[in-house]
Amino acid sequence: MKAFVVDKYNKKGILRLAEMPEPKLQDSDVLIEIHAAAVNLLDSKVKTGEFRLLLPYSRPFILGHDVAGTVVRVGPKVRKFKPGDDVYSRPRDGRIGAFAEFIAIDEADVALKPKNLSMEEAASIPLVGLTAWQALFERANLRKGQKVFIQAGSGGVGTFAIQLAKHLGASVATTASAASAELVKGLGADVVVDYRKDDFEKILSGYDVVLNSQDAKTLEKSLDVLKPGGKLVSISGPPDPDFAREKGLNVVLRIVLRLLSRAIRSKARRRGVSFSFLFMWAQGDQLSKITSLIESGAIRPVIDRVFPFEATNEALAYVETGRAKGKVVIKVR
């Protein structure tokens, strides 16, 4: 099969289009013929080796964390799916490979595709949908009537998180450029701060939850937005000791991550708020719940561009510019 692979970690390198063997099917796997894949900033970070200590892949490996397609074969222990099912997934870490014609994924990471979405639309959902779900619903326990500040509202995670927060009954503030203000308001944002001319920490206050996706300086400023007892959830770091324990990292890495997050954890404690780092995980059952929200019309995908499969490197480069509104998708077939 054709696939785009990482040969070596390189910030300026591109993916190589290669002929790779069709994935081997394990007992609990489904083999998916890929119709579409989405591109995430995570792909760029994995490609450059930024996460190689946490996600050690043997090169060459196929990149890609979001997939939609049709089941063509199932392992002997598979019970949820059958050949012909249209599905979507964020394959678990260690088994990624969406930039290809086929992928084998554990059935626990897979869900039936929303019936009202195209393959390209469905491929845009899993990673950002699960990130928003796990951050707002599970980690922050966001409830009706609470106030949440979601950074970068026009980005992939932001466009989904705003809609999910509104579905949960929260009041939503976000940051966006003036050009993206109408987009995020249309998704449900109640307050839009123009990050190019205003400081959000001087405008927002008394919030229950902040979903941080930006740099360390923005993370620290986010503390000023929260009320006592509030929750700061970051998907852009720094990783904290709880994450190290969850991943079963060695003692050295645990110490490193404790030191990296010590400053923000200490500042959060002094403010009477909590800090946690979230690195989303594959979860088919959660994705099925997201499917229900999409089919009910509560959440819709937001896609910036669709690239042909052969232009996968161009799609990745476009995501790396940071200018995409919503998701960037690759049409494989």
mmCIF file of C-alpha atoms in Angstrom:
data_model
loop_
_atom_site.group_PDB
_atom_site.id
_atom_site.type_symbol
_atom_site.label_atom_id
_atom_site.label_comp_id
_atom_site.label_asym_id
_atom_site.label_seq_id
_atom_site.Cartn_x
_atom_site.Cartn_y
_atom_site.Cartn_z
ATOM 1 C CA MET A 1 0.000 0.000 0.000
ATOM 2 C CA LYS A 2 1.031 3.639 -0.423
ATOM 3 C CA ALA A 3 1.832 5.573 2.744
ATOM 4 C CA PHE A 4 3.629 8.709 3.930
ATOM 5 C CA VAL A 5 6.408 7.807 6.347
ATOM 6 C CA VAL A 6 8.867 9.458 8.698
ATOM 7 C CA ASP A 7 12.409 8.250 7.937
ATOM 8 C CA LYS A 8 14.208 10.450 10.476
ATOM 9 C CA TYR A 9 13.347 13.208 12.912
ATOM 10 C CA ASN A 10 13.946 16.516 11.178
ATOM 11 C CA LYS A 11 12.283 19.905 11.621
ATOM 12 C CA LYS A 12 12.778 20.736 7.940
ATOM 13 C CA GLY A 13 12.260 17.252 6.560
ATOM 14 C CA ILE A 14 9.241 16.057 4.633
ATOM 15 C CA LEU A 15 7.373 12.784 4.681
ATOM 16 C CA ARG A 16 8.370 10.182 2.122
ATOM 17 C CA LEU A 17 5.715 8.572 -0.062
ATOM 18 C CA ALA A 18 6.574 4.884 0.134
ATOM 19 C CA GLU A 19 5.282 1.413 -0.674
ATOM 20 C CA MET A 20 4.644 -0.239 2.692
ATOM 21 C CA PRO A 21 3.292 -3.682 3.620
ATOM 22 C CA GLU A 22 -0.405 -3.885 4.421
ATOM 23 C CA PRO A 23 -0.850 -3.865 8.235
ATOM 24 C CA LYS A 24 -1.003 -7.212 10.005
ATOM 25 C CA LEU A 25 -4.279 -7.861 11.761
ATOM 26 C CA GLN A 26 -4.158 -8.735 15.474
ATOM 27 C CA ASP A 27 -6.999 -10.700 17.083
ATOM 28 C CA SER A 28 -8.917 -7.610 18.281
ATOM 29 C CA ASP A 29 -8.166 -5.438 15.246
ATOM 30 C CA VAL A 30 -10.252 -4.141 12.390
ATOM 31 C CA LEU A 31 -8.563 -3.492 9.054
ATOM 32 C CA ILE A 32 -9.815 -0.199 7.639
ATOM 33 C CA GLU A 33 -9.622 0.924 4.036
ATOM 34 C CA ILE A 34 -8.896 4.615 4.568
ATOM 35 C CA HIS A 35 -11.040 7.172 2.758
ATOM 36 C CA ALA A 36 -9.856 10.299 4.604
ATOM 37 C CA ALA A 37 -7.383 11.382 7.256
ATOM 38 C CA ALA A 38 -7.004 14.639 9.147
ATOM 39 C CA VAL A 39 -3.807 16.530 9.886
ATOM 40 C CA ASN A 40 -3.016 17.771 13.393
ATOM 41 C CA LEU A 41 -0.236 19.819 14.922
ATOM 42 C CA LEU A 42 0.567 16.647 16.859
ATOM 43 C CA ASP A 43 1.655 15.094 13.544
ATOM 44 C CA SER A 44 4.230 17.838 13.119
ATOM 45 C CA LYS A 45 5.533 17.397 16.664
ATOM 46 C CA VAL A 46 5.842 13.642 16.240
ATOM 47 C CA LYS A 47 7.544 14.125 12.855
ATOM 48 C CA THR A 48 10.201 16.434 14.305
ATOM 49 C CA GLY A 49 10.866 14.168 17.286
ATOM 50 C CA GLU A 50 9.534 16.579 19.900
ATOM 51 C CA PHE A 51 7.739 13.696 21.637
ATOM 52 C CA ARG A 52 10.263 10.935 20.954
ATOM 53 C CA LEU A 53 10.916 10.315 24.668
ATOM 54 C CA LEU A 54 7.199 9.860 25.313
ATOM 55 C CA LEU A 55 6.281 8.258 21.973
ATOM 56 C CA PRO A 56 9.257 6.200 20.796
ATOM 57 C CA TYR A 57 8.488 5.005 17.273
ATOM 58 C CA SER A 58 10.798 2.757 15.277
ATOM 59 C CA ARG A 59 11.556 4.477 11.983
ATOM 60 C CA PRO A 60 10.418 4.407 9.288
ATOM 61 C CA PHE A 61 6.859 4.736 10.579
ATOM 62 C CA ILE A 62 3.610 5.956 9.040
ATOM 63 C CA LEU A 63 2.291 9.251 10.401
ATOM 64 C CA GLY A 64 -1.336 10.260 10.978
ATOM 65 C CA HIS A 65 -3.657 10.334 14.021
ATOM 66 C CA ASP A 66 -7.190 10.766 12.537
ATOM 67 C CA VAL A 67 -8.919 8.364 10.177
ATOM 68 C CA ALA A 68 -12.263 7.583 8.546
ATOM 69 C CA GLY A 69 -12.931 4.653 6.278
ATOM 70 C CA THR A 70 -14.577 1.276 5.735
ATOM 71 C CA VAL A 71 -13.885 -1.974 7.570
ATOM 72 C CA VAL A 72 -12.640 -4.615 5.128
ATOM 73 C CA ARG A 73 -11.550 -7.370 7.534
ATOM 74 C CA VAL A 74 -11.800 -8.130 11.258
ATOM 75 C CA GLY A 75 -9.798 -10.208 13.719
ATOM 76 C CA PRO A 76 -11.283 -13.351 15.323
ATOM 77 C CA LYS A 77 -12.021 -11.589 18.641
ATOM 78 C CA VAL A 78 -13.769 -8.552 17.136
ATOM 79 C CA ARG A 79 -17.442 -8.286 18.170
ATOM 80 C CA LYS A 80 -18.439 -4.655 17.526
ATOM 81 C CA PHE A 81 -17.725 -4.309 13.815
ATOM 82 C CA LYS A 82 -18.050 -6.214 10.559
ATOM 83 C CA PRO A 83 -16.769 -5.759 6.997
ATOM 84 C CA GLY A 84 -18.634 -2.954 5.265
ATOM 85 C CA ASP A 85 -19.048 -0.764 8.361
ATOM 86 C CA ASP A 86 -18.124 2.890 7.906
ATOM 87 C CA VAL A 87 -16.047 3.920 10.914
ATOM 88 C CA TYR A 88 -13.736 6.584 12.279
ATOM 89 C CA SER A 89 -11.011 6.597 14.900
ATOM 90 C CA ARG A 90 -8.047 8.177 16.586
ATOM 91 C CA PRO A 91 -5.723 5.137 16.707
ATOM 92 C CA ARG A 92 -3.880 4.720 19.988
ATOM 93 C CA ASP A 93 -0.320 5.934 20.490
ATOM 94 C CA GLY A 94 2.181 3.399 19.223
ATOM 95 C CA ARG A 95 -0.197 2.302 16.444
ATOM 96 C CA ILE A 96 -0.763 5.465 14.422
ATOM 97 C CA GLY A 97 -0.596 5.489 10.615
ATOM 98 C CA ALA A 98 -3.556 7.313 9.052
ATOM 99 C CA PHE A 99 -1.569 8.736 6.118
ATOM 100 C CA ALA A 100 -1.919 5.488 4.199
ATOM 101 C CA GLU A 101 -4.356 3.387 2.199
ATOM 102 C CA PHE A 102 -5.028 0.902 5.034
ATOM 103 C CA ILE A 103 -4.660 0.813 8.812
ATOM 104 C CA ALA A 104 -5.236 -1.847 11.489
ATOM 105 C CA ILE A 105 -6.778 -0.485 14.698
ATOM 106 C CA ASP A 106 -7.891 -2.165 17.924
ATOM 107 C CA GLU A 107 -11.698 -2.238 17.918
ATOM 108 C CA ALA A 108 -11.698 -0.497 21.331
ATOM 109 C CA ASP A 109 -10.462 2.671 19.594
ATOM 110 C CA VAL A 110 -13.054 2.654 16.802
ATOM 111 C CA ALA A 111 -16.620 3.994 16.481
ATOM 112 C CA LEU A 112 -19.240 3.944 13.749
ATOM 113 C CA LYS A 113 -19.021 7.043 11.559
ATOM 114 C CA PRO A 114 -21.791 9.611 12.070
ATOM 115 C CA LYS A 115 -24.380 8.927 9.368
ATOM 116 C CA ASN A 116 -24.801 12.619 8.579
ATOM 117 C CA LEU A 117 -21.099 13.235 7.841
ATOM 118 C CA SER A 118 -18.974 12.586 4.777
ATOM 119 C CA MET A 119 -15.753 10.628 5.197
ATOM 120 C CA GLU A 120 -13.758 13.876 5.050
ATOM 121 C CA GLU A 121 -15.936 15.489 7.733
ATOM 122 C CA ALA A 122 -15.751 12.399 9.940
ATOM 123 C CA ALA A 123 -11.955 12.229 9.694
ATOM 124 C CA SER A 124 -11.752 15.754 11.102
ATOM 125 C CA ILE A 125 -13.386 14.777 14.400
ATOM 126 C CA PRO A 126 -11.658 12.046 16.479
ATOM 127 C CA LEU A 127 -8.535 13.709 17.911
ATOM 128 C CA VAL A 128 -10.066 17.134 18.572
ATOM 129 C CA GLY A 129 -13.389 15.650 19.654
ATOM 130 C CA LEU A 130 -11.793 13.324 22.186
ATOM 131 C CA THR A 131 -9.472 16.088 23.395
ATOM 132 C CA ALA A 132 -12.394 18.426 24.075
ATOM 133 C CA TRP A 133 -14.495 15.654 25.630
ATOM 134 C CA GLN A 134 -11.726 14.499 27.970
ATOM 135 C CA ALA A 135 -10.688 18.045 28.919
ATOM 136 C CA LEU A 136 -14.117 19.581 29.532
ATOM 137 C CA PHE A 137 -16.357 16.661 30.420
ATOM 138 C CA GLU A 138 -14.002 14.325 32.277
ATOM 139 C CA ARG A 139 -11.090 16.413 33.586
ATOM 140 C CA ALA A 140 -12.872 19.712 34.320
ATOM 141 C CA ASN A 141 -16.348 18.270 34.989
ATOM 142 C CA LEU A 142 -17.826 21.308 33.255
ATOM 143 C CA ARG A 143 -21.452 21.849 34.228
ATOM 144 C CA LYS A 144 -24.444 23.904 33.182
ATOM 145 C CA GLY A 145 -24.164 27.524 34.271
ATOM 146 C CA GLN A 146 -20.369 27.520 34.628
ATOM 147 C CA LYS A 147 -17.999 29.793 32.716
ATOM 148 C CA VAL A 148 -15.218 28.379 30.539
ATOM 149 C CA PHE A 149 -12.432 30.147 28.658
ATOM 150 C CA ILE A 150 -11.354 28.187 25.566
ATOM 151 C CA GLN A 151 -8.238 29.555 23.889
ATOM 152 C CA ALA A 152 -7.765 29.698 20.096
ATOM 153 C CA GLY A 153 -11.444 29.280 19.307
ATOM 154 C CA SER A 154 -11.011 29.017 15.535
ATOM 155 C CA GLY A 155 -8.498 26.148 15.764
ATOM 156 C CA GLY A 156 -9.268 22.448 15.517
ATOM 157 C CA VAL A 157 -9.749 21.817 19.239
ATOM 158 C CA GLY A 158 -11.310 25.242 19.803
ATOM 159 C CA THR A 159 -14.081 24.884 17.221
ATOM 160 C CA PHE A 160 -15.139 21.563 18.739
ATOM 161 C CA ALA A 161 -14.677 22.564 22.397
ATOM 162 C CA ILE A 162 -16.847 25.677 22.032
ATOM 163 C CA GLN A 163 -19.722 23.594 20.695
ATOM 164 C CA LEU A 164 -19.324 20.921 23.374
ATOM 165 C CA ALA A 165 -19.213 23.519 26.161
ATOM 166 C CA LYS A 166 -22.403 25.144 24.867
ATOM 167 C CA HIS A 167 -24.070 21.734 24.679
ATOM 168 C CA LEU A 168 -23.154 21.234 28.351
ATOM 169 C CA GLY A 169 -24.819 24.555 29.157
ATOM 170 C CA ALA A 170 -21.728 26.625 29.925
ATOM 171 C CA SER A 171 -20.981 30.248 29.095
ATOM 172 C CA VAL A 172 -18.015 30.377 26.714
ATOM 173 C CA ALA A 173 -15.275 32.937 26.146
ATOM 174 C CA THR A 174 -12.560 32.492 23.543
ATOM 175 C CA THR A 175 -9.735 34.239 21.731
ATOM 176 C CA ALA A 176 -9.769 34.754 17.978
ATOM 177 C CA SER A 177 -8.740 37.266 15.350
ATOM 178 C CA ALA A 178 -11.295 39.790 14.126
ATOM 179 C CA ALA A 179 -11.535 37.784 10.891
ATOM 180 C CA SER A 180 -12.576 34.672 12.839
ATOM 181 C CA ALA A 181 -14.941 36.371 15.282
ATOM 182 C CA GLU A 182 -18.110 35.538 13.367
ATOM 183 C CA LEU A 183 -17.056 31.902 12.997
ATOM 184 C CA VAL A 184 -16.591 31.355 16.741
ATOM 185 C CA LYS A 185 -19.743 33.303 17.602
ATOM 186 C CA GLY A 186 -21.638 31.069 15.201
ATOM 187 C CA LEU A 187 -20.308 28.041 17.079
ATOM 188 C CA GLY A 188 -21.625 29.436 20.367
ATOM 189 C CA ALA A 189 -18.943 31.696 21.866
ATOM 190 C CA ASP A 190 -20.531 34.321 24.149
ATOM 191 C CA VAL A 191 -17.400 36.479 24.551
ATOM 192 C CA VAL A 192 -14.710 36.844 21.868
ATOM 193 C CA VAL A 193 -11.412 38.520 22.734
ATOM 194 C CA ASP A 194 -9.330 39.785 19.797
ATOM 195 C CA TYR A 195 -5.922 38.439 20.768
ATOM 196 C CA ARG A 196 -4.186 40.819 18.363
ATOM 197 C CA LYS A 197 -5.218 43.941 20.263
ATOM 198 C CA ASP A 198 -6.547 42.905 23.696
ATOM 199 C CA ASP A 199 -5.128 41.052 26.705
ATOM 200 C CA PHE A 200 -7.627 38.370 27.713
ATOM 201 C CA GLU A 201 -6.457 38.384 31.344
ATOM 202 C CA LYS A 202 -7.497 42.041 31.641
ATOM 203 C CA ILE A 203 -10.975 41.371 30.242
ATOM 204 C CA LEU A 204 -11.968 37.969 31.646
ATOM 205 C CA SER A 205 -12.369 37.054 35.318
ATOM 206 C CA GLY A 206 -14.291 34.710 37.576
ATOM 207 C CA TYR A 207 -14.098 31.683 35.266
ATOM 208 C CA ASP A 208 -14.559 28.110 36.455
ATOM 209 C CA VAL A 209 -12.458 26.440 33.764
ATOM 210 C CA VAL A 210 -9.695 27.402 31.329
ATOM 211 C CA LEU A 211 -8.680 25.143 28.436
ATOM 212 C CA ASN A 212 -5.138 26.207 27.550
ATOM 213 C CA SER A 213 -3.622 25.308 24.189
ATOM 214 C CA GLN A 214 -0.966 28.004 23.874
ATOM 215 C CA ASP A 215 2.537 28.808 25.152
ATOM 216 C CA ALA A 216 3.911 29.020 28.695
ATOM 217 C CA LYS A 217 3.324 32.768 28.977
ATOM 218 C CA THR A 218 -0.345 32.360 28.042
ATOM 219 C CA LEU A 219 -0.641 29.457 30.482
ATOM 220 C CA GLU A 220 0.527 31.648 33.366
ATOM 221 C CA LYS A 221 -1.775 34.510 32.368
ATOM 222 C CA SER A 222 -4.670 32.055 32.395
ATOM 223 C CA LEU A 223 -4.400 31.811 36.176
ATOM 224 C CA ASP A 224 -5.690 35.398 36.410
ATOM 225 C CA VAL A 225 -8.913 34.410 34.657
ATOM 226 C CA LEU A 226 -9.909 31.712 37.157
ATOM 227 C CA LYS A 227 -11.877 32.133 40.358
ATOM 228 C CA PRO A 228 -10.768 30.277 43.534
ATOM 229 C CA GLY A 229 -11.429 26.573 43.069
ATOM 230 C CA GLY A 230 -11.191 26.919 39.299
ATOM 231 C CA LYS A 231 -9.502 24.405 37.009
ATOM 232 C CA LEU A 232 -6.743 25.066 34.491
ATOM 233 C CA VAL A 233 -6.457 22.217 31.966
ATOM 234 C CA SER A 234 -3.580 22.438 29.477
ATOM 235 C CA ILE A 235 -3.229 20.374 26.316
ATOM 236 C CA SER A 236 0.039 22.054 25.324
ATOM 237 C CA GLY A 237 2.087 21.315 28.439
ATOM 238 C CA PRO A 238 3.978 21.172 30.583
ATOM 239 C CA PRO A 239 3.369 17.511 31.428
ATOM 240 C CA ASP A 240 2.847 16.965 35.158
ATOM 241 C CA PRO A 241 3.599 14.116 37.624
ATOM 242 C CA ASP A 242 0.112 12.617 37.221
ATOM 243 C CA PHE A 243 0.729 12.260 33.485
ATOM 244 C CA ALA A 244 4.085 10.595 34.172
ATOM 245 C CA ARG A 245 2.414 8.072 36.465
ATOM 246 C CA GLU A 246 -0.407 7.365 34.003
ATOM 247 C CA LYS A 247 2.131 6.675 31.238
ATOM 248 C CA GLY A 248 4.314 4.514 33.509
ATOM 249 C CA LEU A 249 7.401 6.563 32.641
ATOM 250 C CA ASN A 250 10.784 5.756 34.158
ATOM 251 C CA VAL A 251 12.115 7.528 37.250
ATOM 252 C CA VAL A 252 14.317 9.939 35.299
ATOM 253 C CA LEU A 253 11.460 11.125 33.085
ATOM 254 C CA ARG A 254 9.186 11.441 36.110
ATOM 255 C CA ILE A 255 11.707 13.732 37.781
ATOM 256 C CA VAL A 256 12.122 15.785 34.590
ATOM 257 C CA LEU A 257 8.383 16.271 34.153
ATOM 258 C CA ARG A 258 7.964 17.168 37.829
ATOM 259 C CA LEU A 259 10.578 19.891 37.425
ATOM 260 C CA LEU A 260 9.102 21.158 34.151
ATOM 261 C CA SER A 261 5.672 21.656 35.706
ATOM 262 C CA ARG A 262 6.757 22.730 39.197
ATOM 263 C CA ALA A 263 6.451 26.480 38.582
ATOM 264 C CA ILE A 264 2.915 26.441 37.172
ATOM 265 C CA ARG A 265 1.724 23.919 39.777
ATOM 266 C CA SER A 266 3.082 26.106 42.591
ATOM 267 C CA LYS A 267 1.498 29.258 41.180
ATOM 268 C CA ALA A 268 -1.823 27.460 40.753
ATOM 269 C CA ARG A 269 -1.754 26.290 44.382
ATOM 270 C CA ARG A 270 -1.071 29.833 45.614
ATOM 271 C CA ARG A 271 -4.099 31.052 43.634
ATOM 272 C CA GLY A 272 -6.305 28.312 45.027
ATOM 273 C CA VAL A 273 -6.862 26.675 41.640
ATOM 274 C CA SER A 274 -5.850 23.343 40.145
ATOM 275 C CA PHE A 275 -3.573 22.642 37.186
ATOM 276 C CA SER A 276 -3.558 19.473 35.099
ATOM 277 C CA PHE A 277 -1.986 18.439 31.821
ATOM 278 C CA LEU A 278 -4.035 16.397 29.359
ATOM 279 C CA PHE A 279 -2.571 14.229 26.618
ATOM 280 C CA MET A 280 -5.680 12.771 25.035
ATOM 281 C CA TRP A 281 -6.054 9.032 24.612
ATOM 282 C CA ALA A 282 -7.860 6.847 22.094
ATOM 283 C CA GLN A 283 -11.320 5.819 23.264
ATOM 284 C CA GLY A 284 -13.946 4.301 20.992
ATOM 285 C CA ASP A 285 -16.798 4.434 23.523
ATOM 286 C CA GLN A 286 -16.298 8.179 24.036
ATOM 287 C CA LEU A 287 -16.166 8.628 20.281
ATOM 288 C CA SER A 288 -19.510 6.822 20.001
ATOM 289 C CA LYS A 289 -21.017 9.378 22.402
ATOM 290 C CA ILE A 290 -19.598 12.131 20.218
ATOM 291 C CA THR A 291 -21.223 10.422 17.226
ATOM 292 C CA SER A 292 -24.597 10.787 18.946
ATOM 293 C CA LEU A 293 -24.015 14.515 19.514
ATOM 294 C CA ILE A 294 -23.089 15.008 15.862
ATOM 295 C CA GLU A 295 -26.072 13.037 14.556
ATOM 296 C CA SER A 296 -28.376 15.083 16.818
ATOM 297 C CA GLY A 297 -27.034 18.316 15.315
ATOM 298 C CA ALA A 298 -25.482 19.549 18.580
ATOM 299 C CA ILE A 299 -21.984 19.638 17.048
ATOM 300 C CA ARG A 300 -20.814 20.094 13.491
ATOM 301 C CA PRO A 301 -17.351 19.723 11.947
ATOM 302 C CA VAL A 302 -15.407 22.778 10.836
ATOM 303 C CA ILE A 303 -13.052 22.122 7.912
ATOM 304 C CA ASP A 304 -10.636 24.659 6.447
ATOM 305 C CA ARG A 305 -9.265 22.732 3.456
ATOM 306 C CA VAL A 306 -9.226 19.275 1.913
ATOM 307 C CA PHE A 307 -5.998 18.176 0.199
ATOM 308 C CA PRO A 308 -5.521 15.186 -2.123
ATOM 309 C CA PHE A 309 -3.523 12.268 -0.735
ATOM 310 C CA GLU A 310 -0.469 13.045 -2.845
ATOM 311 C CA ALA A 311 -0.359 16.555 -1.299
ATOM 312 C CA THR A 312 -0.021 15.266 2.282
ATOM 313 C CA ASN A 313 3.219 17.214 2.809
ATOM 314 C CA GLU A 314 1.524 20.407 1.658
ATOM 315 C CA ALA A 315 -1.349 19.749 4.065
ATOM 316 C CA LEU A 316 1.087 19.285 6.949
ATOM 317 C CA ALA A 317 2.947 22.472 6.011
ATOM 318 C CA TYR A 318 -0.341 24.388 5.978
ATOM 319 C CA VAL A 319 -1.217 23.164 9.470
ATOM 320 C CA GLU A 320 2.226 24.227 10.669
ATOM 321 C CA THR A 321 1.501 27.837 9.619
ATOM 322 C CA GLY A 322 -1.144 28.034 12.352
ATOM 323 C CA ARG A 323 -3.585 29.791 10.023
ATOM 324 C CA ALA A 324 -6.106 26.990 9.561
ATOM 325 C CA LYS A 325 -9.650 27.606 10.778
ATOM 326 C CA GLY A 326 -10.921 24.285 12.005
ATOM 327 C CA LYS A 327 -9.376 21.146 10.567
ATOM 328 C CA VAL A 328 -7.277 20.242 7.537
ATOM 329 C CA VAL A 329 -8.191 16.957 5.878
ATOM 330 C CA ILE A 330 -6.563 14.603 3.361
ATOM 331 C CA LYS A 331 -8.797 12.757 0.885
ATOM 332 C CA VAL A 332 -7.185 9.366 0.403
ATOM 333 C CA ARG A 333 -9.801 7.862 -1.928
#
